[in-house]
Amino acid sequence: MSVNATNNNLGWKAPEFNLLNVDNSTKSLVNIKGENGTVIVFICNHCPYVISIADRLSFEAKELRKQLINTVAIMSNDVKKYPEDSFDNMKIFSKKYDFQFPYLYDEYQDVAKKYSALCTPDFFGFDKSLKLMYRGRIDSGVIKNNDQTIKRELYKAMMKIMKEGKGPSNQFNSFGCSIKWKENE
């Protein structure tokens, strides 16, 4: 099921977390946030929307890192119902797309709930003080778009946040597969 993430609730502070990374270490937001901003994106391994942007996510994260803006990906899906999103498969997915940023496992789905994440991919762009300034999509490329000109919306938004302390006034919702919530939790 496709879901649109809302972007009408900006200005809140990113909740802290401690999650298992694909390198088997535990990462907390306070230790991995970027000096000039932080992108937190909720993704998974099986969603066709995520797969279609995975190479671009890897590229944009590397470009943002040059500006001291860190990227963090979080997988919150129910892995019992969706075993392709398992922690072991997260490691494979991360390596396949050359993720040079933490890819974290939100086993109990607490972080996704705290952030009100709705879909995969779901992008959150925070300023250097971890205040939400962007809730949009990675770029203008969509899963079935033949247009070769792709506007780098996330990158440009994060540059604006870094330089001006505010996000763009026009933000397009991210969309993708719904987060696969565990039953009775």
CSV table of C-alpha atoms in Angstrom, one decimal:
chain,number,residue,atom,x,y,z
A,1,MET,CA,0.0,0.0,0.0
A,2,SER,CA,1.4,3.4,-0.9
A,3,VAL,CA,1.3,6.2,1.7
A,4,ASN,CA,2.1,9.9,1.6
A,5,ALA,CA,4.1,11.4,4.4
A,6,THR,CA,2.7,14.7,5.7
A,7,ASN,CA,5.0,17.7,5.9
A,8,ASN,CA,2.8,20.1,7.8
A,9,ASN,CA,4.3,19.6,11.2
A,10,LEU,CA,7.8,21.1,11.3
A,11,GLY,CA,9.9,22.6,14.1
A,12,TRP,CA,9.9,19.7,16.6
A,13,LYS,CA,13.1,18.3,18.1
A,14,ALA,CA,14.4,14.9,17.0
A,15,PRO,CA,13.8,12.3,19.8
A,16,GLU,CA,16.9,10.5,20.9
A,17,PHE,CA,17.4,6.8,20.2
A,18,ASN,CA,19.8,3.9,20.7
A,19,LEU,CA,19.6,1.4,17.9
A,20,LEU,CA,21.6,-1.5,16.5
A,21,ASN,CA,23.6,-0.7,13.4
A,22,VAL,CA,24.4,-3.1,10.5
A,23,ASP,CA,28.0,-3.1,11.8
A,24,ASN,CA,26.7,-4.7,15.1
A,25,SER,CA,27.4,-1.5,17.1
A,26,THR,CA,24.8,0.5,18.9
A,27,LYS,CA,24.3,4.1,17.7
A,28,SER,CA,22.6,7.0,19.4
A,29,LEU,CA,21.4,10.1,17.7
A,30,VAL,CA,23.6,12.4,19.9
A,31,ASN,CA,26.7,10.6,18.7
A,32,ILE,CA,25.9,10.4,15.0
A,33,LYS,CA,24.2,13.7,14.3
A,34,GLY,CA,25.9,16.0,11.8
A,35,GLU,CA,27.7,19.2,12.8
A,36,ASN,CA,25.6,21.2,10.2
A,37,GLY,CA,22.4,19.0,10.1
A,38,THR,CA,21.1,15.5,10.1
A,39,VAL,CA,18.9,13.5,7.6
A,40,ILE,CA,17.0,10.6,9.1
A,41,VAL,CA,15.2,8.4,6.6
A,42,PHE,CA,13.0,5.5,7.4
A,43,ILE,CA,13.6,2.8,4.8
A,44,CYS,CA,13.4,-1.0,4.3
A,45,ASN,CA,15.0,-3.6,2.0
A,46,HIS,CA,12.0,-4.8,0.1
A,47,CYS,CA,10.0,-1.7,-0.8
A,48,PRO,CA,10.1,-0.9,-4.6
A,49,TYR,CA,10.1,2.9,-3.8
A,50,VAL,CA,13.2,2.5,-1.6
A,51,ILE,CA,14.9,0.2,-4.1
A,52,SER,CA,14.3,2.8,-6.8
A,53,ILE,CA,16.0,5.6,-4.8
A,54,ALA,CA,18.7,3.5,-3.0
A,55,ASP,CA,21.5,4.5,-5.3
A,56,ARG,CA,20.5,8.2,-5.2
A,57,LEU,CA,20.2,8.0,-1.3
A,58,SER,CA,23.8,6.6,-1.2
A,59,PHE,CA,25.0,9.4,-3.5
A,60,GLU,CA,23.2,12.2,-1.7
A,61,ALA,CA,24.4,11.0,1.7
A,62,LYS,CA,28.0,11.2,0.5
A,63,GLU,CA,27.5,14.6,-0.9
A,64,LEU,CA,25.8,15.9,2.3
A,65,ARG,CA,28.6,14.4,4.4
A,66,LYS,CA,31.0,16.7,2.6
A,67,GLN,CA,29.0,19.6,4.1
A,68,LEU,CA,29.1,18.0,7.6
A,69,ILE,CA,25.5,16.8,7.3
A,70,ASN,CA,25.1,13.2,8.4
A,71,THR,CA,22.5,10.7,7.1
A,72,VAL,CA,21.0,8.0,9.2
A,73,ALA,CA,18.7,5.3,7.8
A,74,ILE,CA,16.3,3.3,10.1
A,75,MET,CA,14.4,0.2,9.3
A,76,SER,CA,11.2,-0.3,11.5
A,77,ASN,CA,9.2,-3.0,9.6
A,78,ASP,CA,7.8,-6.1,11.2
A,79,VAL,CA,10.4,-8.7,10.1
A,80,LYS,CA,8.3,-11.7,11.1
A,81,LYS,CA,5.8,-10.8,8.4
A,82,TYR,CA,8.5,-9.3,6.1
A,83,PRO,CA,11.6,-11.5,6.5
A,84,GLU,CA,13.3,-9.7,3.5
A,85,ASP,CA,13.7,-6.8,5.9
A,86,SER,CA,15.6,-8.8,8.5
A,87,PHE,CA,18.7,-7.5,10.2
A,88,ASP,CA,20.9,-9.9,8.1
A,89,ASN,CA,19.2,-8.6,4.9
A,90,MET,CA,19.7,-5.0,6.1
A,91,LYS,CA,23.5,-5.8,6.1
A,92,ILE,CA,23.3,-7.1,2.5
A,93,PHE,CA,21.2,-4.1,1.4
A,94,SER,CA,23.6,-1.6,3.0
A,95,LYS,CA,26.6,-3.2,1.3
A,96,LYS,CA,24.8,-3.5,-2.1
A,97,TYR,CA,24.1,0.2,-2.2
A,98,ASP,CA,27.4,1.3,-0.5
A,99,PHE,CA,25.7,3.0,2.4
A,100,GLN,CA,28.5,4.9,4.2
A,101,PHE,CA,26.1,5.9,7.0
A,102,PRO,CA,24.4,4.0,9.8
A,103,TYR,CA,21.5,1.7,8.8
A,104,LEU,CA,19.7,1.0,12.1
A,105,TYR,CA,17.2,-1.6,13.2
A,106,ASP,CA,14.2,-0.3,15.1
A,107,GLU,CA,13.2,-3.7,16.3
A,108,TYR,CA,10.4,-2.5,18.7
A,109,GLN,CA,9.2,0.2,16.3
A,110,ASP,CA,9.5,2.8,19.1
A,111,VAL,CA,11.6,5.2,17.0
A,112,ALA,CA,9.2,5.1,14.0
A,113,LYS,CA,6.3,5.9,16.4
A,114,LYS,CA,8.2,8.8,18.1
A,115,TYR,CA,9.0,10.3,14.7
A,116,SER,CA,5.5,9.6,13.3
A,117,ALA,CA,7.1,7.9,10.3
A,118,LEU,CA,4.5,6.6,7.8
A,119,CYS,CA,6.2,5.2,4.8
A,120,THR,CA,9.4,3.9,3.3
A,121,PRO,CA,11.1,6.1,2.3
A,122,ASP,CA,10.2,8.8,4.8
A,123,PHE,CA,12.7,11.7,5.0
A,124,PHE,CA,13.3,14.0,7.9
A,125,GLY,CA,15.8,16.9,7.6
A,126,PHE,CA,17.0,18.4,10.9
A,127,ASP,CA,19.1,21.5,11.4
A,128,LYS,CA,22.3,21.5,13.5
A,129,SER,CA,20.2,21.7,16.7
A,130,LEU,CA,18.1,18.7,15.6
A,131,LYS,CA,15.0,20.8,14.9
A,132,LEU,CA,12.9,19.5,12.0
A,133,MET,CA,13.1,21.8,9.0
A,134,TYR,CA,12.3,19.4,6.1
A,135,ARG,CA,9.9,16.6,5.6
A,136,GLY,CA,9.9,15.9,1.9
A,137,ARG,CA,11.1,13.5,-0.7
A,138,ILE,CA,14.7,12.8,-1.9
A,139,ASP,CA,14.2,14.4,-5.3
A,140,SER,CA,11.8,14.8,-8.2
A,141,GLY,CA,12.5,11.4,-9.7
A,142,VAL,CA,9.7,8.9,-9.1
A,143,ILE,CA,9.6,5.2,-9.5
A,144,LYS,CA,8.2,5.4,-13.1
A,145,ASN,CA,9.5,8.6,-14.4
A,146,ASN,CA,11.3,8.8,-17.7
A,147,ASP,CA,12.3,12.4,-17.1
A,148,GLN,CA,16.1,12.4,-17.0
A,149,THR,CA,16.2,15.8,-15.2
A,150,ILE,CA,15.9,15.1,-11.5
A,151,LYS,CA,15.7,18.0,-9.0
A,152,ARG,CA,17.8,17.3,-5.9
A,153,GLU,CA,15.2,18.4,-3.4
A,154,LEU,CA,16.7,16.9,-0.2
A,155,TYR,CA,20.2,18.1,-1.0
A,156,LYS,CA,19.0,21.7,-1.8
A,157,ALA,CA,16.8,21.7,1.3
A,158,MET,CA,19.6,20.7,3.6
A,159,MET,CA,21.9,23.3,2.0
A,160,LYS,CA,19.3,26.0,2.7
A,161,ILE,CA,18.8,24.7,6.3
A,162,MET,CA,22.6,24.8,6.8
A,163,LYS,CA,23.0,28.3,5.3
A,164,GLU,CA,19.8,30.0,6.3
A,165,GLY,CA,18.5,28.1,9.3
A,166,LYS,CA,15.2,27.2,7.7
A,167,GLY,CA,13.9,24.8,5.2
A,168,PRO,CA,12.2,25.5,1.8
A,169,SER,CA,8.7,26.8,1.9
A,170,ASN,CA,7.7,24.4,-0.8
A,171,GLN,CA,8.2,20.7,0.2
A,172,PHE,CA,6.8,17.8,-1.7
A,173,ASN,CA,5.7,14.8,0.4
A,174,SER,CA,7.6,11.6,0.3
A,175,PHE,CA,5.6,8.6,-0.6
A,176,GLY,CA,6.2,4.9,-0.6
A,177,CYS,CA,5.1,1.6,1.1
A,178,SER,CA,3.5,1.9,4.5
A,179,ILE,CA,5.6,0.9,7.5
A,180,LYS,CA,4.7,-2.7,8.4
A,181,TRP,CA,3.5,-2.4,11.9
A,182,LYS,CA,3.5,-5.3,14.3
A,183,GLU,CA,0.0,-6.4,15.5
A,184,ASN,CA,-1.1,-5.7,19.0
A,185,GLU,CA,1.8,-3.3,19.8
